[in-house]
Coordinates of C-alpha atoms and ligand atoms in Angstrom, one line a residue:
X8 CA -2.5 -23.9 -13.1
X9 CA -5.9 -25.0 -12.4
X10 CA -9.0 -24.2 -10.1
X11 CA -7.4 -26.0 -7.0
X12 CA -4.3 -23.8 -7.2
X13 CA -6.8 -20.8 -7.0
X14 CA -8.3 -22.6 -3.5
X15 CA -5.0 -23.1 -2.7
X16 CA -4.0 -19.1 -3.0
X17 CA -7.3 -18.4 -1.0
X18 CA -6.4 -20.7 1.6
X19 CA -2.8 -19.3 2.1
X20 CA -3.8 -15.8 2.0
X21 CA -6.4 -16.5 5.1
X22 CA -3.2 -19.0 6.7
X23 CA -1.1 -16.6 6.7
X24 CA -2.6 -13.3 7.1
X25 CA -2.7 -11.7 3.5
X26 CA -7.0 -11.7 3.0
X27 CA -9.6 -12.4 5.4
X28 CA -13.5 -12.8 4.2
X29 CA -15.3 -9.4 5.5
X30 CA -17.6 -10.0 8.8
X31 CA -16.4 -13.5 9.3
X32 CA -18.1 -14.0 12.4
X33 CA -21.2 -12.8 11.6
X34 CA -21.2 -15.4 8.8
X35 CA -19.1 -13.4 6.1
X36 CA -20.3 -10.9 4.0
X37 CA -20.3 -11.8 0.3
X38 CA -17.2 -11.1 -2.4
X39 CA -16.2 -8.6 0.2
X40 CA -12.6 -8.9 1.7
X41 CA -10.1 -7.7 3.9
X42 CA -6.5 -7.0 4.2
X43 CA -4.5 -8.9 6.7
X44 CA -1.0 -7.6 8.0
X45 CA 0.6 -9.3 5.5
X46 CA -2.0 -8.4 2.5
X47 CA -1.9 -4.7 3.0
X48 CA 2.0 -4.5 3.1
X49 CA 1.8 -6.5 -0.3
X50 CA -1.0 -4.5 -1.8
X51 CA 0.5 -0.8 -0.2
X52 CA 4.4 -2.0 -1.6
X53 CA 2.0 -2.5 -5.4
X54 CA 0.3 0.6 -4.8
X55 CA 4.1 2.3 -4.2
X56 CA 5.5 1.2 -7.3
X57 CA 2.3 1.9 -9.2
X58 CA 3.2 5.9 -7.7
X59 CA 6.7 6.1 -8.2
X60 CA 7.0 4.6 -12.0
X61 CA 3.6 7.2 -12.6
X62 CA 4.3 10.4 -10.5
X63 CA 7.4 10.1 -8.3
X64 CA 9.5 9.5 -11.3
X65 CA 7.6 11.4 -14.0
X66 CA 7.8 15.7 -14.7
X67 CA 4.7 15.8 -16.4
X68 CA 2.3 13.8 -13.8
X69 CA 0.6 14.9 -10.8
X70 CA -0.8 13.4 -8.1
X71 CA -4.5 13.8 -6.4
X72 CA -6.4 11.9 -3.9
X73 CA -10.1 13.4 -4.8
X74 CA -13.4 12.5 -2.1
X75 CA -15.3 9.2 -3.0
X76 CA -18.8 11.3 -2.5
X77 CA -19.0 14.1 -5.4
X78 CA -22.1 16.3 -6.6
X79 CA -24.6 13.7 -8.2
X80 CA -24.6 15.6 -11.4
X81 CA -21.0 15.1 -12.2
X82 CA -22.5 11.1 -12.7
X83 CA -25.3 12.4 -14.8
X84 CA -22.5 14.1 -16.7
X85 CA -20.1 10.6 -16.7
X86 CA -23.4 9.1 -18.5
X87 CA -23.0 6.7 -15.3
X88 CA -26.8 7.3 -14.4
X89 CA -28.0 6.5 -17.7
X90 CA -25.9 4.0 -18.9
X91 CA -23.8 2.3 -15.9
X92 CA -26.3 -0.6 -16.0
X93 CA -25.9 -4.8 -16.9
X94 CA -28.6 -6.3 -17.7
X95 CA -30.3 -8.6 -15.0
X96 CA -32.5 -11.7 -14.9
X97 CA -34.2 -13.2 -11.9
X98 CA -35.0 -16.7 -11.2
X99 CA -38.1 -17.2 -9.6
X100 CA -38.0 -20.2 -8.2
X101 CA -34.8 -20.0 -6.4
X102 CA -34.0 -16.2 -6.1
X103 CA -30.7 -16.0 -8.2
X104 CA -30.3 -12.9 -9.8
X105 CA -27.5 -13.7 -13.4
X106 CA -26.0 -10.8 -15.6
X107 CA -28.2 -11.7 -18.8
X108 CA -24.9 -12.6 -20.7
X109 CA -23.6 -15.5 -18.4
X110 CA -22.8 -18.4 -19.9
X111 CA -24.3 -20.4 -17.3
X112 CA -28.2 -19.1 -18.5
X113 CA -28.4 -21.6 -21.7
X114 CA -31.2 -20.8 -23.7
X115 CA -33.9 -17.7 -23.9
X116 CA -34.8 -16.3 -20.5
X117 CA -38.3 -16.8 -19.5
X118 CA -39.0 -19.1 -22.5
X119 CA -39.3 -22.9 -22.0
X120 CA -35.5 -23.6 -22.9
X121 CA -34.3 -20.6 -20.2
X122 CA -32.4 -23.0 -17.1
X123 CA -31.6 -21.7 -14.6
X124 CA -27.9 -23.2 -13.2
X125 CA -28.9 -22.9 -9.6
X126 CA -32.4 -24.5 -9.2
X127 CA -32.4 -26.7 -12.4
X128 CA -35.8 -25.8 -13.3
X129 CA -36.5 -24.7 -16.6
X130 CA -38.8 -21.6 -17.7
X131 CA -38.6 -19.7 -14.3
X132 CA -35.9 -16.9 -15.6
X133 CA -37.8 -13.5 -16.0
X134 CA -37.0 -11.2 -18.9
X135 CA -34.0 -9.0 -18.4
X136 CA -34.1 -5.1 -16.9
X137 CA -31.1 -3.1 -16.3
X138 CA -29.5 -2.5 -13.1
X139 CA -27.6 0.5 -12.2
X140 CA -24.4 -0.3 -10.8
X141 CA -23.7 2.4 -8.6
X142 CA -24.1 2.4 -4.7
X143 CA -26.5 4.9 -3.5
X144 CA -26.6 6.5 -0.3
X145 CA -28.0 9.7 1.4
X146 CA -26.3 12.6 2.2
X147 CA -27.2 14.8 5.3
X148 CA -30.3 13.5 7.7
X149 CA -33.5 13.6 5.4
X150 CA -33.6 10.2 3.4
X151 CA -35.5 11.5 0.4
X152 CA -34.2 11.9 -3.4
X153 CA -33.3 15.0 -3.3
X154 CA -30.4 13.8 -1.0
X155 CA -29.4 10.9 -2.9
X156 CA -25.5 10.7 -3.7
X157 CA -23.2 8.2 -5.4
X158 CA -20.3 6.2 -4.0
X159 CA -17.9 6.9 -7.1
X160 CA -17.8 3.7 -9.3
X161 CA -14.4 4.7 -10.6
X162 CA -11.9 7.3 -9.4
X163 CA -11.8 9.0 -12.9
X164 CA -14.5 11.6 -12.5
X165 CA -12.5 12.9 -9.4
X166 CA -9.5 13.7 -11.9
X167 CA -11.6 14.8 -15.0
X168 CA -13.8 17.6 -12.3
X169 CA -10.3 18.7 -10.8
X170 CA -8.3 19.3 -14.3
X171 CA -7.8 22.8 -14.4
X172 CA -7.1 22.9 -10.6
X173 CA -4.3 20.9 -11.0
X174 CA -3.2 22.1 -14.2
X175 CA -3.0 26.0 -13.0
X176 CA -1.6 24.8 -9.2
X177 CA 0.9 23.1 -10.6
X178 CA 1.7 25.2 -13.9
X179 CA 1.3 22.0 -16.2
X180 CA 1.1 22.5 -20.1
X181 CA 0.1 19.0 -22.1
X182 CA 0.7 16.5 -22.4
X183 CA 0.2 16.0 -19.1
X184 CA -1.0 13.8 -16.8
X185 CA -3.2 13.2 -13.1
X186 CA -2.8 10.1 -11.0
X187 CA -5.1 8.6 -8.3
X188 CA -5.2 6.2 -6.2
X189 CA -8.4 5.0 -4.6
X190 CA -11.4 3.1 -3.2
X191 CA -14.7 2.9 -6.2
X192 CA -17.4 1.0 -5.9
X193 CA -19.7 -1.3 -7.9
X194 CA -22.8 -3.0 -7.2
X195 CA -21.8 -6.3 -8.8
X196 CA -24.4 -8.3 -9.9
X197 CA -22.1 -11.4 -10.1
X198 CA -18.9 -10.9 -7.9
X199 CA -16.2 -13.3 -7.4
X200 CA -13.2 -15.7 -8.5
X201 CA -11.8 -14.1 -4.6
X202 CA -10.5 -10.6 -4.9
X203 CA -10.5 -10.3 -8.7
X204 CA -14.5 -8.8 -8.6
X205 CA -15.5 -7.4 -5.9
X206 CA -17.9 -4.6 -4.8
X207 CA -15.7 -2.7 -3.1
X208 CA -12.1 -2.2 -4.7
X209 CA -8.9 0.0 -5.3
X210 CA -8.4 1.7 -8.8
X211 CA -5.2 3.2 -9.7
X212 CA -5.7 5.2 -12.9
X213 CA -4.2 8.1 -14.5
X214 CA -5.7 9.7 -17.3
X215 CA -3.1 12.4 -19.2
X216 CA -4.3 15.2 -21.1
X217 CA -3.3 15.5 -24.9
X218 CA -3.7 17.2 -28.0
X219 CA -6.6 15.7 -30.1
X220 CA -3.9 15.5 -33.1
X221 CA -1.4 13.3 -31.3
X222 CA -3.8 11.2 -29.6
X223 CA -2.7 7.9 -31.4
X224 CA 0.8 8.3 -30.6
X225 CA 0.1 8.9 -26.5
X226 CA -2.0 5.9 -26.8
X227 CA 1.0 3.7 -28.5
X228 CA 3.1 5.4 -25.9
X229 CA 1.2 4.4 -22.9
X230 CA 0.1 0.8 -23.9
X231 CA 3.5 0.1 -23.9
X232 CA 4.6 1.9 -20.6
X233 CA 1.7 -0.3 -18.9
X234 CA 3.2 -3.9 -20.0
X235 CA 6.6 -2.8 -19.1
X236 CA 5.3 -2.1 -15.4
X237 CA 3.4 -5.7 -15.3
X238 CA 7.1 -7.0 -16.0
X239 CA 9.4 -4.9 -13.8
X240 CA 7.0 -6.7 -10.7
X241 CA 8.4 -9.6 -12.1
X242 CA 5.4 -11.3 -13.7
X243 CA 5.9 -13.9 -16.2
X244 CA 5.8 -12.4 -19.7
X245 CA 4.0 -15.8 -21.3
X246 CA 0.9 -15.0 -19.0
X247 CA 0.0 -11.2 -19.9
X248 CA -1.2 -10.2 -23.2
X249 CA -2.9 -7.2 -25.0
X250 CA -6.7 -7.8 -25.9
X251 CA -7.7 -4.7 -28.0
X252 CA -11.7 -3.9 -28.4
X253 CA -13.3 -4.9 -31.7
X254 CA -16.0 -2.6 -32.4
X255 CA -18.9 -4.2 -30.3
X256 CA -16.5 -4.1 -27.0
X257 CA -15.9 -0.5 -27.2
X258 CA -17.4 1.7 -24.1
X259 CA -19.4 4.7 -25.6
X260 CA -17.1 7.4 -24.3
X261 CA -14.0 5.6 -26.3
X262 CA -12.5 5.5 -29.7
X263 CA -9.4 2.9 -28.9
X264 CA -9.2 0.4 -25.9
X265 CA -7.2 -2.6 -25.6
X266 CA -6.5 -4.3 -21.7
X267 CA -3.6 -6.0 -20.0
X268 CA -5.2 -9.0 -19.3
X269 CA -3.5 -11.8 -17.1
X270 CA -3.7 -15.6 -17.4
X271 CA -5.4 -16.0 -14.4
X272 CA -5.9 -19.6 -12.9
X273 CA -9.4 -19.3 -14.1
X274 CA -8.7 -18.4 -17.5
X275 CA -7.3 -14.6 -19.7
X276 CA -8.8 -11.9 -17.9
X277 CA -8.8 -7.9 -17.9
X278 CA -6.6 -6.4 -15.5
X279 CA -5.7 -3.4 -16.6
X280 CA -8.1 -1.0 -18.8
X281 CA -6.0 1.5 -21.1
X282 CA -8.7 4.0 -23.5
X283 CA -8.8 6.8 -25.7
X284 CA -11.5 8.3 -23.8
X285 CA -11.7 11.6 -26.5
X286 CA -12.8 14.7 -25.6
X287 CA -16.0 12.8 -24.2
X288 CA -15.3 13.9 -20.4
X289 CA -14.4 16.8 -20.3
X290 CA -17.2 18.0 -23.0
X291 CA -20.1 16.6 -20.9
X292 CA -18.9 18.2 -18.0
X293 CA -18.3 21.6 -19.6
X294 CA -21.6 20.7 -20.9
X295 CA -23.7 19.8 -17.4
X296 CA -21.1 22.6 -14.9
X297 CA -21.2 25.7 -17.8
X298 CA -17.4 26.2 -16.7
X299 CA -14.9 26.3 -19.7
X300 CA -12.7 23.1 -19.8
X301 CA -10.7 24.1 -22.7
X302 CA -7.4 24.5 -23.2
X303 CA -5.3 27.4 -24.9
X304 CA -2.1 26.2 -26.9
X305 CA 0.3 28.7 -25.5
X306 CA 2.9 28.5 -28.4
X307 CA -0.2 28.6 -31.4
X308 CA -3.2 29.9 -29.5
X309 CA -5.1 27.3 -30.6
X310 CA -7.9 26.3 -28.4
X311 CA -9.0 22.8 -28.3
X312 CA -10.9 20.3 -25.7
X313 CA -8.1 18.2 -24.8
X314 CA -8.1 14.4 -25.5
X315 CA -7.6 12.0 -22.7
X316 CA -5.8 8.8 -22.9
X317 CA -6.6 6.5 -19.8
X318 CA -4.6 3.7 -18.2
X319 CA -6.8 2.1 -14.9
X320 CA -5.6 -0.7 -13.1
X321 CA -6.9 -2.2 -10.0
X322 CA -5.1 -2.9 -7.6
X323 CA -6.4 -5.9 -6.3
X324 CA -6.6 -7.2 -9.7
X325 CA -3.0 -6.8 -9.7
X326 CA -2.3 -8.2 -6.7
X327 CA -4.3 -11.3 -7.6
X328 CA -2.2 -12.0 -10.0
X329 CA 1.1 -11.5 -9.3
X330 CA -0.1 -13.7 -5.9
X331 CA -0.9 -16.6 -8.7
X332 CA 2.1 -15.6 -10.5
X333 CA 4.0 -16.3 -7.7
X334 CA 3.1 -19.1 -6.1
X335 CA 5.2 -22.4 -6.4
X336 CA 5.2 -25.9 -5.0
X337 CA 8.7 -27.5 -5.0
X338 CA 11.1 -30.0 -3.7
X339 CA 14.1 -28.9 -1.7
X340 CA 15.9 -31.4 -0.5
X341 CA 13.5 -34.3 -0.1
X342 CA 11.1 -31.7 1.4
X343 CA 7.9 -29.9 -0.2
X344 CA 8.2 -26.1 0.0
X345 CA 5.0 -23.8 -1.4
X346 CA 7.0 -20.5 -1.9
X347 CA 6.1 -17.1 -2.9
X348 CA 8.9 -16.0 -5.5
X349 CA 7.4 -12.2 -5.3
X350 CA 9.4 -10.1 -6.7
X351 CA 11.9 -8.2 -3.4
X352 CA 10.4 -4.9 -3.9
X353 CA 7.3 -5.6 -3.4
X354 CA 7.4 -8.5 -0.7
X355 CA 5.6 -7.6 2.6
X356 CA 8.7 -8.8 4.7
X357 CA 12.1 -8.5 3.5
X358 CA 14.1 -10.6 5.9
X359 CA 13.5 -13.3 8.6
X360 CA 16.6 -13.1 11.2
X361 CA 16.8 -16.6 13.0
X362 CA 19.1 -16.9 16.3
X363 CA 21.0 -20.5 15.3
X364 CA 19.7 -21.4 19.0
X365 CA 18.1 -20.1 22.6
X366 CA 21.0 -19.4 24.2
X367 CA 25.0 -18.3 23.6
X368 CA 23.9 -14.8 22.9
X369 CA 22.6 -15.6 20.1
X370 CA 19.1 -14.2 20.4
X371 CA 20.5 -10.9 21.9
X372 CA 22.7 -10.2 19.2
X373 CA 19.3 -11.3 16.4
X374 CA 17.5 -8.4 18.4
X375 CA 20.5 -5.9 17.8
X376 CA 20.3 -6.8 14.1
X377 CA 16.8 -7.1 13.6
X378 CA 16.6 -3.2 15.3
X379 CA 19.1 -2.1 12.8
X380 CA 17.2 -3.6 10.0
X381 CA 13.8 -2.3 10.8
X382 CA 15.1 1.1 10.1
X383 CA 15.1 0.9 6.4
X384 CA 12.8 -2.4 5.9
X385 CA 10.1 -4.4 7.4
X386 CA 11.5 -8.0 9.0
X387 CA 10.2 -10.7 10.6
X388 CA 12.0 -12.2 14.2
X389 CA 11.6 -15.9 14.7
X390 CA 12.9 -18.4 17.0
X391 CA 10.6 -21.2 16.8
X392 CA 11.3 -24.4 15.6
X393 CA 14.2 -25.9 13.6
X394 CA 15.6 -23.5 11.1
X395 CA 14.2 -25.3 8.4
X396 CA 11.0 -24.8 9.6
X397 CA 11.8 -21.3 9.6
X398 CA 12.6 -21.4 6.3
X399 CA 9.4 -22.9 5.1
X400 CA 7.3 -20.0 7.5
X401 CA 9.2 -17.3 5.3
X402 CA 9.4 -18.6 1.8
X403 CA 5.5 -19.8 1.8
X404 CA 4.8 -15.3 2.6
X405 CA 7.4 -14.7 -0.2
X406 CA 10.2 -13.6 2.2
X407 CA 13.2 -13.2 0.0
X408 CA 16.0 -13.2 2.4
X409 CA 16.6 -15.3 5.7
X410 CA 19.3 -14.3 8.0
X411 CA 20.8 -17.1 10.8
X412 CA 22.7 -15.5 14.1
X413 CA 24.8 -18.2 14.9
X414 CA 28.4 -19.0 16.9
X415 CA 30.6 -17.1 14.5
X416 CA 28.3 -14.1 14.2
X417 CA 28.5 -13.9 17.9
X418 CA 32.5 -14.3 18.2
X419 CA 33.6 -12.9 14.7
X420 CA 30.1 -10.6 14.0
X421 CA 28.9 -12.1 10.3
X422 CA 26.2 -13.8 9.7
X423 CA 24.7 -15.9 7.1
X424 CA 21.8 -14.8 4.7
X425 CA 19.8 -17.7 2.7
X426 CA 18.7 -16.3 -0.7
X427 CA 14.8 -17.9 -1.1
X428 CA 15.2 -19.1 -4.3
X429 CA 18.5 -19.9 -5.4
X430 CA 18.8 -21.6 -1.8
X431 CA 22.2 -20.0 -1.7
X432 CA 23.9 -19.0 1.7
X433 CA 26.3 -15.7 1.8
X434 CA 28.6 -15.5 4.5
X435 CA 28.0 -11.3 5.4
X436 CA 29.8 -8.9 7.7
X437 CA 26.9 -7.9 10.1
X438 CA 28.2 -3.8 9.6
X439 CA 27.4 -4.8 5.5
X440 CA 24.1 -6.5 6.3
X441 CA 21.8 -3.6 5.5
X442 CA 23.1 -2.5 2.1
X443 CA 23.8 -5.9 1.4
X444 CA 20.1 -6.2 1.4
X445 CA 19.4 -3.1 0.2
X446 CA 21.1 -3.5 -2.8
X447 CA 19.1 -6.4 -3.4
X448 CA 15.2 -5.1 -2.7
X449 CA 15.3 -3.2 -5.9
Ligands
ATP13 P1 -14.9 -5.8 -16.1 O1 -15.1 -6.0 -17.6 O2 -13.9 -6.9 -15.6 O3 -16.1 -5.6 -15.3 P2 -14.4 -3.1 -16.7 O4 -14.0 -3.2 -18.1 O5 -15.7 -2.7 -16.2 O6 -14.0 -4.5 -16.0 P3 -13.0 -0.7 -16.0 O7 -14.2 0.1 -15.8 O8 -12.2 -0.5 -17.3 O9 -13.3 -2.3 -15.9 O10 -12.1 -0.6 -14.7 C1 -10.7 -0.6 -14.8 C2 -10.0 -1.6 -13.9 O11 -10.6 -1.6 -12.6 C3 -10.2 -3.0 -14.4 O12 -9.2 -3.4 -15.4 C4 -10.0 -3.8 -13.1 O13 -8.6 -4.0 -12.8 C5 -10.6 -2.9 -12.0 N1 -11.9 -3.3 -11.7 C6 -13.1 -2.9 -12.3 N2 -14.1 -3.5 -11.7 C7 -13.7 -4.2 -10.7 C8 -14.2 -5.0 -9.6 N3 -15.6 -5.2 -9.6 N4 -13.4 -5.6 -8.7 C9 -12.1 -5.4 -8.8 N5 -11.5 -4.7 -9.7 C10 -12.2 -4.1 -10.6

């Protein structure tokens, strides 16, 4: 796939509802999106599969949703005020700010052979300073530092600062894990490639809880468990790969990290992060809150900082791809289709019900159906156009199943269902229709 198949997912996301630009109207505001009805069904059914393989159908995982705003010094703690920072150049003849590692800065910046992509001109690049990524805002009326919180750049901190809660409510013993799912943000100095880097963005991450001594083999374990969810949603195998961090790559709180990364249409990228963070977190913040975070083996007594072993994944990241993984342009007969082969679970609509025509009773017995239906799944009603049109509508939003009212359904009460991509057509007793389907979201 190439760039033009990445303009062609942006354009059928805003076509059809899945991601609008932020503020349109007001111009846009940059690398910030938003969900359409069809976008947030998508990225909510990602989010639900994401909680069920990692909580719902897991003993020794808890949930938590934790407050974006926390005390300022858990982030002193984190090392995310010291040492959250890319470095930044300027241009100063056309504004443009670059990360002081992008490829697109040839040369040494400020120095005769500096170029700057945007203007041309050469020279004009200042020397680089770091810039903290985190959002800042105040909290309470007085605007002065003393005030000053952070929007959380990653959801982690909320689970590290909330351990032993969770661990006592919930009379866990490790290994064990938290989950979250929620909104961070980062002040992105270069944003974009659509909703793969934003500033504003959903992070589903669990960090579990082990013993120092069997660190390795919970990481083994959960690199694993990570690739096996990428292909349960269905995503081509050939496309995701494990990049592990060479020495240079590895964050300072971690002693093993490798991503999931994705072959995006713009090239192998991180999508999902999985670390051996150590006993880094919960040291500093034992360290900076003067609470005791250890942990007491109950079997040996032994007591011991537990080691945490990290798997984050974002959740529009995700959804980018498996939108690129599943877009297709085909031929059916004679025709061009673009088709969303999404994997059933996680489609946003799971059937379109098509009355053959206007009249005959057709569309009264479609509305019976479709209010049977909409009990266990969301469906889409549709009685415009021919019913290849219909078709077309459905499969290009990754509908997997179409279902036609027609004569016989009205006289003899079966209808038939169109399978999106085998193009096959069951013949289905209306009173079968819903576990029919059913059977087939999974
Ligand atoms: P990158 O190198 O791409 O900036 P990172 O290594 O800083 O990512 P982590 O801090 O490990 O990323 O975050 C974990 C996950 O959160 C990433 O794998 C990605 O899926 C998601 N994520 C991080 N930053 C962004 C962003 N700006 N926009 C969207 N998703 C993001």
């Amino acid at each position: 796939m190439s760039e033009t198949s990445m303009d062609k997912i942006v354009s059928l996301c805003k076509r059809r509802g899945f991601v609008f630009q932020s503020s349109e109207i007001y111009g846009g505001l940059g690398s910030v999106w938003d969900y359409g009805p069809l976008g947030v069904e998508l990225k909510k059914n990602l989010k639900d599969r994401w909680w069920n393989a990692m909580v719902r159908e897991r003993e020794n995982i808890e949930g938590l949703d934790s407050a974006i705003l926390m005390h300022p010094d858990i982030w002193k703690a984190s090392g995310h005020v010291d040492g959250f920072t890319d470095p930044l150049v300027d241009c100063r003849t056309c504004k443009n700010r670059f990360r002081a590692d992008d490829e697109r800065i040839k040369g040494v910046p400020g120095e005769e052979s500096g170029q700057c992509p945007a203007c041309g001109n050469k020279g004009v690049l200042t020397g680089a300073r770091s810039f903290n990524l985190m959002f800042k805002t105040f909290m309470g009326p007085v605007e002065e530092s003393a005030s000053e919180i952070y929007l959380r750049p990653e959801t982690a901190q909320g689970i590290y600062v909330n351990y032993v809660n969770v661990m006592q409510s919930s009379r866990q013993k490790l290994p064990f894990g938290i989950a979250q799912i929620g909104k961070a943000f980062r002040n992105e100095i270069t944003p974009g490639n659509f909703i793969f880097r934003t500033r504003e963005f959903e992070q589903m991450e669990m960090q579990f809880f082990v013993n120092p001594a069997d660190d390795k083999k919970w990481f083994d374990y959960w690199r694993e468990q990570r690739m096996e969810f990428h292909t349960s949603l269905g995503i081509n195998p050939d496309k995701l790969r494990f990049h592990p961090h060479g020495p240079g790559e590895l964050a300072h709180y971690a002693k093993e990290a490798e991503d999931v990364e994705y072959e995006f249409p713009f090239g192998w990228q991180e999508m999902e992060g999985i670390h051996n963070r150590t006993d880094f977190d919960l040291s500093r913040h034992m360290e900076h809150s003067g609470k005791k975070l250890e942990y007491r083996d109950p079997v040996s007594n032994e007591r011991f900082i537990p080691y945490i072993i990290e798997t984050s994944l974002g959740a529009d990241r995700l959804m980018l791809a498996v939108l690129a993984d599943a877009y297709a342009e085909e031929e059916v007969e004679g025709e061009k289709r673009v088709v969303l082969k999404l994997h059933p679970s996680v489609a946003p609509i799971k059937a379109g019900i098509f009355p053959l025509v206007k009249k005959d009773g057709m569309p009264e017995l479609a509305r019976k159906v479709q209010e049977e239906l909409q009990k266990a799944m969301p469906v889409s009603y549709d009685i415009s156009g021919s019913i290849g049109k219909r078709y077309r509508r459905q499969d290009e939003t990754g509908t997997p199943f179409c279902v036609t009212i027609d004569g016989e359904s009205v006289s003899a009460g079966s209808v038939t269902v169109r399978d999106r991509d085998t193009l096959k057509q069951d013949r289905v007793e209306i009173d079968n229709l819903k576990s029919y389907l059913v059977d087939r979201l999974l």
